[in-house]
Amino acid sequence: MQTQVADESVSETARPESHPLRGVLVSAFRRVMRLYFRNIERVGVPPGRDTRGRVIVSNHTNALIDPVLVLTDAACEISPVAKSTLWSIPGLRWLLDRAGAVPIVRRKDTPDKDASQNNAIFEKIAQHLAGGGNILIFPEGTSHNEPQLAPLRTGAARMLLAAEDKRGIAPTFQAAALEFDARSDFRSRCLVLWGPVRRFADLTGDAEERIRDATALMKQDLGDLLVKGATHEERLRVARVAELLANDGSERTLEAWNGIGRQVELANRTLGSVEPDLIARVADHVDRYYAELERLGLVDEQVATGERGDVTDDEPRWKRIALAPLAASGFVLYALPYFIPRWVARGKDEDAVSTIKLGAALLVYPIWMGGLVAGSLVLLPPPLSFAAAAVAIASPFAALRWLDAYYLRGKSATSDDLARLARLRIAARTAIDEARNRLPC
């Protein structure tokens, strides 16, 4: 998705009106997200059902997964702003139109486009906002895999100004930040963080000053919600320090990790310029500890709790055992379609992997399941045919339970291994605590 509005013009098909099927699609994709992600956590208050005239701004690191997560987490109708080239993808145009998406023609897609026609996009979106509609926009301008926010474009703020000039619903804006623990992995976790609601009318000054201030406030709100780093290595290290501290606390959730991670990031910036040797010592101890964890196939939570069993797996073991025959059928029947999306996404840009996997799965799985059900009904006599069809439908969901348990399983490690890990962890925590004690009060 792209949102560089200042250099774009509206497509003639831009119609942000609500489609009768929109509610059905949002409900369906909400269930799809619950299948794709093992856990979706929320922090903050999302827009309610009666929200009107709001511009939602979000970070953009996971291609089409990002807008789907935001749209399905909010209770109100939101029209996403998207690059017009998405409408050329077979099947996607139908979904975008029924989701109320707004197509934008970018200058880099059509270099000969007259820039003076940009007013048309503001007019349509301004009318939509002033009339009570809501917009989702990604002000970074493109999906990326950088460890920090890209510079924000001013398009979202200009939309707010144009909507205010219509003297309809007073426009507001709100940040929605997205965090992933392993964004390209099926059955990983994600966190949706909602920032405070801002009123555009509260910003003073002339038009350009208000646009500049609104854009800066959007960047600040998103930055306050996200864990960032100057490089991928630094961002990973910040996340690992946050995990160490979170696992020593009482709440081991992405929300707790995110909150601690932002504190760690601030501490890293505060100390990095005055005591670089101290930061380097923390980095060395943390890297050595996590290298040993990776070698042994363990995670920090197992060392922190002293348990070698499954990590954060709350499902009773008897239930998984009862589902074992059905899960085994699911693994056998759906082995091929499980790997097809992975093959399709292999070698693609990291920020697009999840989108490609999900798109391929939404195409492959229904076709495969339909074929299994049809084959059962045609080739087998009743009532065996009905039983086989039921297994074809239910078995992949049982297999998912076992797949989650496999990812969370405890690995075997000797007592010496665990003792060495405990020593490395204590050394890492000691270095972290020393750095924390050097922070100004």
Tab-separated table of C-alpha atoms in Angstrom:
chain	number	residue	atom	x	y	z
A	1	MET	CA	0.000	0.000	0.000
A	2	GLN	CA	1.195	3.523	-0.803
A	3	THR	CA	0.102	6.895	0.503
A	4	GLN	CA	2.237	9.612	-1.109
A	5	VAL	CA	-0.747	11.842	-1.718
A	6	ALA	CA	1.169	15.014	-2.526
A	7	ASP	CA	2.502	13.423	-5.722
A	8	GLU	CA	-0.564	11.436	-6.703
A	9	SER	CA	-3.929	11.857	-8.321
A	10	VAL	CA	-7.179	10.059	-7.861
A	11	SER	CA	-8.293	7.182	-9.971
A	12	GLU	CA	-11.642	7.730	-11.612
A	13	THR	CA	-12.963	4.627	-9.869
A	14	ALA	CA	-12.295	5.989	-6.368
A	15	ARG	CA	-15.511	5.508	-4.424
A	16	PRO	CA	-15.171	5.173	-0.662
A	17	GLU	CA	-18.836	4.320	-0.191
A	18	SER	CA	-19.729	1.331	1.945
A	19	HIS	CA	-20.540	-1.835	0.019
A	20	PRO	CA	-23.289	-4.187	1.251
A	21	LEU	CA	-20.793	-7.072	1.392
A	22	ARG	CA	-18.220	-5.122	3.384
A	23	GLY	CA	-19.415	-6.367	6.775
A	24	VAL	CA	-19.329	-9.972	5.582
A	25	LEU	CA	-15.793	-9.542	4.224
A	26	VAL	CA	-14.499	-7.889	7.394
A	27	SER	CA	-16.020	-10.657	9.519
A	28	ALA	CA	-14.480	-13.313	7.266
A	29	PHE	CA	-11.037	-11.691	7.334
A	30	ARG	CA	-11.257	-11.312	11.107
A	31	ARG	CA	-11.534	-15.098	11.290
A	32	VAL	CA	-8.745	-15.514	8.754
A	33	MET	CA	-6.458	-13.353	10.907
A	34	ARG	CA	-7.282	-15.516	13.927
A	35	LEU	CA	-6.235	-18.543	11.903
A	36	TYR	CA	-3.078	-17.016	10.450
A	37	PHE	CA	-1.839	-15.640	13.783
A	38	ARG	CA	-1.645	-17.795	16.886
A	39	ASN	CA	-2.440	-14.797	19.069
A	40	ILE	CA	-3.520	-11.195	18.396
A	41	GLU	CA	-3.125	-8.852	21.350
A	42	ARG	CA	-4.506	-5.342	21.616
A	43	VAL	CA	-3.270	-2.331	23.573
A	44	GLY	CA	-5.238	0.899	23.757
A	45	VAL	CA	-8.743	1.746	22.631
A	46	PRO	CA	-9.636	1.150	18.952
A	47	PRO	CA	-12.238	3.285	17.156
A	48	GLY	CA	-15.754	2.414	18.281
A	49	ARG	CA	-18.716	1.641	16.084
A	50	ASP	CA	-19.884	5.271	16.159
A	51	THR	CA	-16.495	6.770	15.187
A	52	ARG	CA	-16.817	9.298	12.360
A	53	GLY	CA	-14.438	11.543	10.446
A	54	ARG	CA	-11.228	9.861	11.603
A	55	VAL	CA	-7.942	9.302	9.784
A	56	ILE	CA	-6.120	6.196	11.057
A	57	VAL	CA	-2.349	6.292	10.478
A	58	SER	CA	-0.283	3.117	10.794
A	59	ASN	CA	3.233	1.801	10.267
A	60	HIS	CA	3.660	-0.420	7.233
A	61	THR	CA	5.999	-3.433	7.417
A	62	ASN	CA	3.829	-6.380	6.390
A	63	ALA	CA	2.218	-5.432	3.059
A	64	LEU	CA	-1.505	-6.274	2.813
A	65	ILE	CA	-1.528	-7.936	6.243
A	66	ASP	CA	-1.261	-4.480	7.855
A	67	PRO	CA	-4.531	-2.980	6.573
A	68	VAL	CA	-6.416	-6.215	7.207
A	69	LEU	CA	-5.296	-6.215	10.857
A	70	VAL	CA	-6.318	-2.583	11.392
A	71	LEU	CA	-9.659	-2.914	9.598
A	72	THR	CA	-10.605	-6.062	11.503
A	73	ASP	CA	-9.587	-4.690	14.909
A	74	ALA	CA	-11.699	-1.521	14.650
A	75	ALA	CA	-15.460	-1.639	15.166
A	76	CYS	CA	-16.239	1.167	12.712
A	77	GLU	CA	-16.103	1.131	8.918
A	78	ILE	CA	-12.756	2.327	7.561
A	79	SER	CA	-11.808	2.882	3.916
A	80	PRO	CA	-8.139	2.063	3.260
A	81	VAL	CA	-6.135	4.228	0.861
A	82	ALA	CA	-4.217	1.988	-1.569
A	83	LYS	CA	-2.039	2.296	-4.651
A	84	SER	CA	-4.039	1.876	-7.846
A	85	THR	CA	-1.745	-0.868	-9.188
A	86	LEU	CA	-3.318	-3.281	-6.680
A	87	TRP	CA	-6.521	-3.108	-8.732
A	88	SER	CA	-4.700	-4.857	-11.599
A	89	ILE	CA	-4.127	-8.023	-9.518
A	90	PRO	CA	-6.698	-10.707	-10.441
A	91	GLY	CA	-9.267	-11.199	-7.714
A	92	LEU	CA	-7.891	-8.393	-5.557
A	93	ARG	CA	-9.814	-5.652	-7.377
A	94	TRP	CA	-13.117	-7.270	-6.380
A	95	LEU	CA	-12.065	-7.399	-2.705
A	96	LEU	CA	-10.726	-3.838	-2.684
A	97	ASP	CA	-13.891	-2.396	-4.206
A	98	ARG	CA	-16.114	-4.175	-1.718
A	99	ALA	CA	-13.882	-3.126	1.174
A	100	GLY	CA	-14.428	0.501	0.158
A	101	ALA	CA	-10.746	1.046	-0.652
A	102	VAL	CA	-9.650	4.281	-2.343
A	103	PRO	CA	-7.289	3.768	-5.324
A	104	ILE	CA	-4.568	6.385	-5.825
A	105	VAL	CA	-2.585	6.779	-9.046
A	106	ARG	CA	1.012	7.548	-8.119
A	107	ARG	CA	3.346	9.677	-10.176
A	108	LYS	CA	5.988	6.934	-10.298
A	109	ASP	CA	3.395	4.545	-11.779
A	110	THR	CA	2.248	7.091	-14.406
A	111	PRO	CA	5.080	9.627	-14.887
A	112	ASP	CA	3.091	11.670	-17.433
A	113	LYS	CA	0.202	12.243	-15.023
A	114	ASP	CA	-0.679	15.921	-14.554
A	115	ALA	CA	0.203	16.861	-10.965
A	116	SER	CA	-2.483	19.569	-10.964
A	117	GLN	CA	-5.107	16.820	-10.847
A	118	ASN	CA	-4.047	15.962	-7.275
A	119	ASN	CA	-6.875	18.118	-5.961
A	120	ALA	CA	-9.345	15.437	-7.038
A	121	ILE	CA	-8.098	12.926	-4.462
A	122	PHE	CA	-8.335	15.474	-1.671
A	123	GLU	CA	-11.830	16.435	-2.758
A	124	LYS	CA	-13.142	12.864	-2.681
A	125	ILE	CA	-11.474	11.931	0.599
A	126	ALA	CA	-12.330	15.285	2.199
A	127	GLN	CA	-15.989	14.774	1.345
A	128	HIS	CA	-15.813	11.250	2.734
A	129	LEU	CA	-14.283	12.418	6.033
A	130	ALA	CA	-16.514	15.473	6.386
A	131	GLY	CA	-19.533	13.260	5.795
A	132	GLY	CA	-18.525	10.947	8.650
A	133	GLY	CA	-16.413	8.371	6.823
A	134	ASN	CA	-13.087	7.061	8.142
A	135	ILE	CA	-9.804	6.554	6.290
A	136	LEU	CA	-6.808	4.278	6.879
A	137	ILE	CA	-3.532	5.564	5.482
A	138	PHE	CA	0.108	4.516	5.766
A	139	PRO	CA	2.056	7.799	5.848
A	140	GLU	CA	5.435	6.098	5.410
A	141	GLY	CA	4.378	5.752	1.776
A	142	THR	CA	5.409	2.142	1.217
A	143	SER	CA	5.697	-1.224	2.922
A	144	HIS	CA	9.263	-1.841	4.112
A	145	ASN	CA	11.362	-4.053	6.389
A	146	GLU	CA	13.469	-1.396	8.102
A	147	PRO	CA	13.881	-1.525	11.912
A	148	GLN	CA	12.438	1.961	12.377
A	149	LEU	CA	9.796	4.248	10.917
A	150	ALA	CA	10.449	5.690	7.474
A	151	PRO	CA	9.971	9.469	7.064
A	152	LEU	CA	6.268	10.288	7.119
A	153	ARG	CA	4.634	11.997	4.145
A	154	THR	CA	2.278	14.916	4.669
A	155	GLY	CA	-0.638	13.417	2.721
A	156	ALA	CA	-2.609	12.309	5.803
A	157	ALA	CA	-2.386	15.779	7.360
A	158	ARG	CA	-3.455	17.413	4.085
A	159	MET	CA	-6.495	15.152	4.012
A	160	LEU	CA	-7.420	16.380	7.491
A	161	LEU	CA	-7.073	20.013	6.428
A	162	ALA	CA	-9.162	19.455	3.303
A	163	ALA	CA	-11.858	17.704	5.360
A	164	GLU	CA	-11.945	20.534	7.891
A	165	ASP	CA	-12.532	23.043	5.094
A	166	LYS	CA	-15.741	21.183	4.212
A	167	ARG	CA	-17.158	22.199	7.637
A	168	GLY	CA	-18.756	18.820	8.246
A	169	ILE	CA	-17.700	16.335	10.922
A	170	ALA	CA	-14.696	17.729	12.815
A	171	PRO	CA	-11.800	15.485	11.676
A	172	THR	CA	-9.645	13.533	14.120
A	173	PHE	CA	-6.652	11.242	13.717
A	174	GLN	CA	-5.290	8.256	15.619
A	175	ALA	CA	-2.152	6.129	15.376
A	176	ALA	CA	-2.393	2.349	15.059
A	177	ALA	CA	0.955	0.591	15.470
A	178	LEU	CA	1.594	-3.028	14.510
A	179	GLU	CA	4.233	-5.289	16.063
A	180	PHE	CA	5.042	-8.897	15.068
A	181	ASP	CA	7.227	-11.430	16.847
A	182	ALA	CA	7.913	-13.253	13.551
A	183	ARG	CA	5.992	-11.414	10.866
A	184	SER	CA	6.659	-13.837	7.998
A	185	ASP	CA	5.753	-16.980	9.972
A	186	PHE	CA	2.391	-18.720	9.956
A	187	ARG	CA	0.895	-19.007	13.470
A	188	SER	CA	3.139	-16.297	14.914
A	189	ARG	CA	1.886	-13.524	17.208
A	190	CYS	CA	1.019	-9.889	16.574
A	191	LEU	CA	0.211	-6.839	18.660
A	192	VAL	CA	-2.098	-3.976	17.646
A	193	LEU	CA	-1.464	-0.780	19.620
A	194	TRP	CA	-3.897	2.136	19.465
A	195	GLY	CA	-2.672	5.610	20.330
A	196	PRO	CA	-4.592	8.619	21.643
A	197	VAL	CA	-7.253	10.332	19.536
A	198	ARG	CA	-6.099	13.750	18.285
A	199	ARG	CA	-8.357	16.570	17.126
A	200	PHE	CA	-7.056	18.419	14.094
A	201	ALA	CA	-8.838	21.564	15.306
A	202	ASP	CA	-6.482	21.681	18.310
A	203	LEU	CA	-3.521	22.468	16.047
A	204	THR	CA	-2.925	26.185	15.542
A	205	GLY	CA	-1.075	28.285	12.977
A	206	ASP	CA	-1.416	28.682	9.236
A	207	ALA	CA	-2.248	25.767	6.925
A	208	GLU	CA	1.340	24.618	6.331
A	209	GLU	CA	2.218	24.878	10.030
A	210	ARG	CA	-0.780	22.759	10.983
A	211	ILE	CA	0.090	20.172	8.327
A	212	ARG	CA	3.666	20.043	9.588
A	213	ASP	CA	2.586	19.811	13.237
A	214	ALA	CA	-0.011	17.104	12.503
A	215	THR	CA	2.569	15.015	10.626
A	216	ALA	CA	5.059	15.424	13.477
A	217	LEU	CA	2.401	14.381	15.987
A	218	MET	CA	1.567	11.289	13.922
A	219	LYS	CA	5.246	10.349	13.869
A	220	GLN	CA	5.528	10.916	17.621
A	221	ASP	CA	2.453	8.813	18.390
A	222	LEU	CA	3.623	5.930	16.198
A	223	GLY	CA	7.141	6.181	17.604
A	224	ASP	CA	5.829	6.083	21.163
A	225	LEU	CA	3.995	2.827	20.405
A	226	LEU	CA	6.749	0.938	18.555
A	227	VAL	CA	10.002	-0.727	19.533
A	228	LYS	CA	12.674	0.577	17.145
A	229	GLY	CA	16.395	0.369	16.493
A	230	ALA	CA	18.959	2.112	14.305
A	231	THR	CA	19.783	-1.224	12.637
A	232	HIS	CA	18.173	-4.649	12.452
A	233	GLU	CA	20.805	-5.965	14.854
A	234	GLU	CA	20.104	-3.202	17.377
A	235	ARG	CA	16.366	-3.672	17.079
A	236	LEU	CA	16.752	-7.434	17.647
A	237	ARG	CA	18.969	-6.804	20.668
A	238	VAL	CA	16.470	-4.335	22.151
A	239	ALA	CA	13.743	-6.955	21.675
A	240	ARG	CA	15.872	-9.607	23.385
A	241	VAL	CA	16.628	-7.394	26.390
A	242	ALA	CA	12.905	-6.644	26.627
A	243	GLU	CA	12.160	-10.376	26.532
A	244	LEU	CA	14.639	-11.048	29.341
A	245	LEU	CA	13.033	-8.401	31.533
A	246	ALA	CA	9.474	-9.411	30.612
A	247	ASN	CA	10.121	-13.080	31.405
A	248	ASP	CA	11.360	-12.089	34.857
A	249	GLY	CA	8.042	-10.326	35.425
A	250	SER	CA	4.598	-11.714	36.029
A	251	GLU	CA	3.149	-11.070	32.562
A	252	ARG	CA	4.704	-12.736	29.510
A	253	THR	CA	2.723	-11.127	26.708
A	254	LEU	CA	3.596	-9.102	23.627
A	255	GLU	CA	2.056	-6.111	25.386
A	256	ALA	CA	4.495	-6.428	28.291
A	257	TRP	CA	7.370	-7.028	25.868
A	258	ASN	CA	6.450	-3.933	23.832
A	259	GLY	CA	6.201	-1.660	26.864
A	260	ILE	CA	9.542	-2.814	28.255
A	261	GLY	CA	11.097	-2.700	24.796
A	262	ARG	CA	10.303	0.985	24.401
A	263	GLN	CA	11.899	1.663	27.790
A	264	VAL	CA	14.973	-0.328	26.746
A	265	GLU	CA	15.160	1.605	23.486
A	266	LEU	CA	15.079	4.908	25.399
A	267	ALA	CA	17.746	3.677	27.806
A	268	ASN	CA	19.895	2.549	24.872
A	269	ARG	CA	19.706	6.013	23.317
A	270	THR	CA	20.349	7.729	26.661
A	271	LEU	CA	23.430	5.687	27.563
A	272	GLY	CA	24.754	4.955	24.081
A	273	SER	CA	26.257	8.387	23.549
A	274	VAL	CA	27.840	8.757	27.005
A	275	GLU	CA	28.814	5.192	27.965
A	276	PRO	CA	29.253	3.183	24.749
A	277	ASP	CA	31.472	0.615	26.516
A	278	LEU	CA	28.634	-0.200	28.910
A	279	ILE	CA	26.186	-0.707	26.026
A	280	ALA	CA	28.761	-2.863	24.224
A	281	ARG	CA	29.126	-5.044	27.328
A	282	VAL	CA	25.366	-5.558	27.526
A	283	ALA	CA	25.284	-6.419	23.815
A	284	ASP	CA	28.092	-8.956	24.200
A	285	HIS	CA	26.464	-10.788	27.121
A	286	VAL	CA	23.002	-10.792	25.531
A	287	ASP	CA	24.338	-12.016	22.172
A	288	ARG	CA	26.319	-14.843	23.796
A	289	TYR	CA	23.306	-15.978	25.805
A	290	TYR	CA	20.958	-15.998	22.818
A	291	ALA	CA	23.514	-17.751	20.631
A	292	GLU	CA	23.593	-20.586	23.176
A	293	LEU	CA	19.783	-20.626	23.349
A	294	GLU	CA	19.628	-20.981	19.582
A	295	ARG	CA	22.241	-23.751	19.570
A	296	LEU	CA	20.233	-25.779	22.084
A	297	GLY	CA	16.861	-25.015	20.513
A	298	LEU	CA	15.483	-23.407	23.679
A	299	VAL	CA	13.813	-20.078	24.438
A	300	ASP	CA	14.427	-17.667	27.291
A	301	GLU	CA	11.107	-18.390	29.000
A	302	GLN	CA	12.190	-21.985	29.622
A	303	VAL	CA	15.400	-20.842	31.314
A	304	ALA	CA	13.628	-18.093	33.270
A	305	THR	CA	11.002	-20.482	34.652
A	306	GLY	CA	13.266	-23.513	34.992
A	307	GLU	CA	10.762	-25.600	33.021
A	308	ARG	CA	11.658	-27.725	30.008
A	309	GLY	CA	8.088	-28.361	28.947
A	310	ASP	CA	5.892	-26.544	26.479
A	311	VAL	CA	6.084	-22.757	26.606
A	312	THR	CA	2.878	-20.766	27.213
A	313	ASP	CA	0.730	-23.680	26.051
A	314	ASP	CA	-2.457	-23.550	28.102
A	315	GLU	CA	-4.360	-26.331	26.317
A	316	PRO	CA	-4.777	-29.472	28.453
A	317	ARG	CA	-2.663	-32.370	27.257
A	318	TRP	CA	-5.652	-34.734	27.309
A	319	LYS	CA	-7.428	-32.576	24.773
A	320	ARG	CA	-4.509	-32.741	22.356
A	321	ILE	CA	-4.316	-36.510	22.828
A	322	ALA	CA	-8.032	-36.820	22.076
A	323	LEU	CA	-7.521	-34.796	18.898
A	324	ALA	CA	-4.475	-36.827	17.818
A	325	PRO	CA	-6.257	-39.146	15.318
A	326	LEU	CA	-8.029	-36.206	13.690
A	327	ALA	CA	-4.816	-34.157	13.667
A	328	ALA	CA	-2.913	-37.029	12.046
A	329	SER	CA	-5.518	-37.122	9.282
A	330	GLY	CA	-5.104	-33.376	8.831
A	331	PHE	CA	-1.323	-33.634	8.483
A	332	VAL	CA	-1.666	-36.366	5.857
A	333	LEU	CA	-4.524	-34.805	3.901
A	334	TYR	CA	-3.191	-31.228	3.932
A	335	ALA	CA	0.583	-31.718	3.760
A	336	LEU	CA	0.804	-30.545	0.149
A	337	PRO	CA	-1.356	-27.387	0.448
A	338	TYR	CA	0.495	-26.512	3.679
A	339	PHE	CA	3.803	-26.270	1.827
A	340	ILE	CA	2.524	-24.688	-1.407
A	341	PRO	CA	2.213	-21.135	0.079
A	342	ARG	CA	5.744	-21.479	1.491
A	343	TRP	CA	7.090	-22.436	-1.923
A	344	VAL	CA	5.249	-19.573	-3.596
A	345	ALA	CA	6.615	-17.032	-1.072
A	346	ARG	CA	10.186	-18.317	-1.212
A	347	GLY	CA	12.655	-15.617	-2.275
A	348	LYS	CA	10.117	-12.787	-2.101
A	349	ASP	CA	10.655	-9.481	-0.292
A	350	GLU	CA	10.505	-10.016	3.462
A	351	ASP	CA	7.741	-7.467	3.985
A	352	ALA	CA	5.540	-9.253	1.415
A	353	VAL	CA	6.071	-12.875	2.526
A	354	SER	CA	3.065	-13.027	4.865
A	355	THR	CA	0.778	-11.455	2.271
A	356	ILE	CA	1.873	-13.939	-0.396
A	357	LYS	CA	1.517	-16.885	1.978
A	358	LEU	CA	-1.942	-15.780	3.051
A	359	GLY	CA	-3.086	-15.078	-0.507
A	360	ALA	CA	-1.862	-18.451	-1.732
A	361	ALA	CA	-3.433	-20.237	1.230
A	362	LEU	CA	-6.809	-18.545	0.684
A	363	LEU	CA	-6.758	-19.887	-2.859
A	364	VAL	CA	-5.237	-23.333	-2.298
A	365	TYR	CA	-6.942	-24.499	0.902
A	366	PRO	CA	-10.606	-23.995	-0.122
A	367	ILE	CA	-9.966	-25.683	-3.473
A	368	TRP	CA	-8.159	-28.576	-1.801
A	369	MET	CA	-10.814	-28.971	0.883
A	370	GLY	CA	-13.568	-28.823	-1.715
A	371	GLY	CA	-11.837	-31.541	-3.699
A	372	LEU	CA	-11.513	-33.772	-0.641
A	373	VAL	CA	-15.158	-33.300	0.306
A	374	ALA	CA	-16.350	-33.906	-3.250
A	375	GLY	CA	-14.146	-36.983	-3.576
A	376	SER	CA	-15.495	-38.369	-0.297
A	377	LEU	CA	-19.106	-37.920	-1.363
A	378	VAL	CA	-18.556	-39.359	-4.841
A	379	LEU	CA	-16.203	-42.253	-4.148
A	380	LEU	CA	-17.470	-43.555	-0.805
A	381	PRO	CA	-20.883	-44.941	0.126
A	382	PRO	CA	-22.926	-43.281	2.874
A	383	PRO	CA	-22.617	-42.982	5.801
A	384	LEU	CA	-18.845	-43.451	5.315
A	385	SER	CA	-18.850	-40.641	2.756
A	386	PHE	CA	-20.325	-38.180	5.261
A	387	ALA	CA	-17.806	-39.186	7.918
A	388	ALA	CA	-14.914	-38.765	5.471
A	389	ALA	CA	-16.220	-35.356	4.395
A	390	ALA	CA	-16.449	-34.285	8.045
A	391	VAL	CA	-12.853	-35.406	8.620
A	392	ALA	CA	-11.739	-33.451	5.544
A	393	ILE	CA	-13.325	-30.295	6.970
A	394	ALA	CA	-12.356	-30.647	10.646
A	395	SER	CA	-8.926	-32.289	10.476
A	396	PRO	CA	-6.855	-29.216	9.446
A	397	PHE	CA	-8.058	-27.322	12.537
A	398	ALA	CA	-7.039	-30.209	14.793
A	399	ALA	CA	-3.687	-30.285	13.011
A	400	LEU	CA	-3.254	-26.579	13.805
A	401	ARG	CA	-3.547	-27.342	17.524
A	402	TRP	CA	-0.754	-29.872	17.235
A	403	LEU	CA	1.302	-27.560	15.046
A	404	ASP	CA	1.118	-24.860	17.727
A	405	ALA	CA	2.142	-27.391	20.355
A	406	TYR	CA	5.092	-28.430	18.158
A	407	TYR	CA	6.343	-24.848	17.847
A	408	LEU	CA	6.013	-24.368	21.620
A	409	ARG	CA	7.432	-27.743	22.547
A	410	GLY	CA	10.212	-28.109	25.051
A	411	LYS	CA	13.588	-29.215	23.687
A	412	SER	CA	15.821	-31.722	25.435
A	413	ALA	CA	18.841	-30.257	27.215
A	414	THR	CA	21.204	-31.764	29.762
A	415	SER	CA	21.599	-30.442	33.278
A	416	ASP	CA	25.008	-29.078	32.285
A	417	ASP	CA	23.427	-27.244	29.343
A	418	LEU	CA	20.813	-25.662	31.581
A	419	ALA	CA	23.407	-24.712	34.184
A	420	ARG	CA	25.558	-23.037	31.526
A	421	LEU	CA	22.510	-21.184	30.190
A	422	ALA	CA	21.604	-20.045	33.693
A	423	ARG	CA	25.114	-18.615	34.169
A	424	LEU	CA	24.987	-16.832	30.819
A	425	ARG	CA	21.552	-15.440	31.641
A	426	ILE	CA	22.707	-14.169	35.034
A	427	ALA	CA	25.668	-12.459	33.357
A	428	ALA	CA	23.355	-10.831	30.807
A	429	ARG	CA	20.916	-9.677	33.493
A	430	THR	CA	23.791	-8.336	35.617
A	431	ALA	CA	25.048	-6.252	32.690
A	432	ILE	CA	21.514	-5.022	31.985
A	433	ASP	CA	20.939	-4.076	35.625
A	434	GLU	CA	24.271	-2.257	35.737
A	435	ALA	CA	23.230	-0.224	32.705
A	436	ARG	CA	19.834	0.521	34.223
A	437	ASN	CA	21.495	1.754	37.416
A	438	ARG	CA	23.527	4.255	35.389
A	439	LEU	CA	20.405	5.883	33.975
A	440	PRO	CA	19.680	9.388	35.287
A	441	CYS	CA	16.860	9.489	37.820
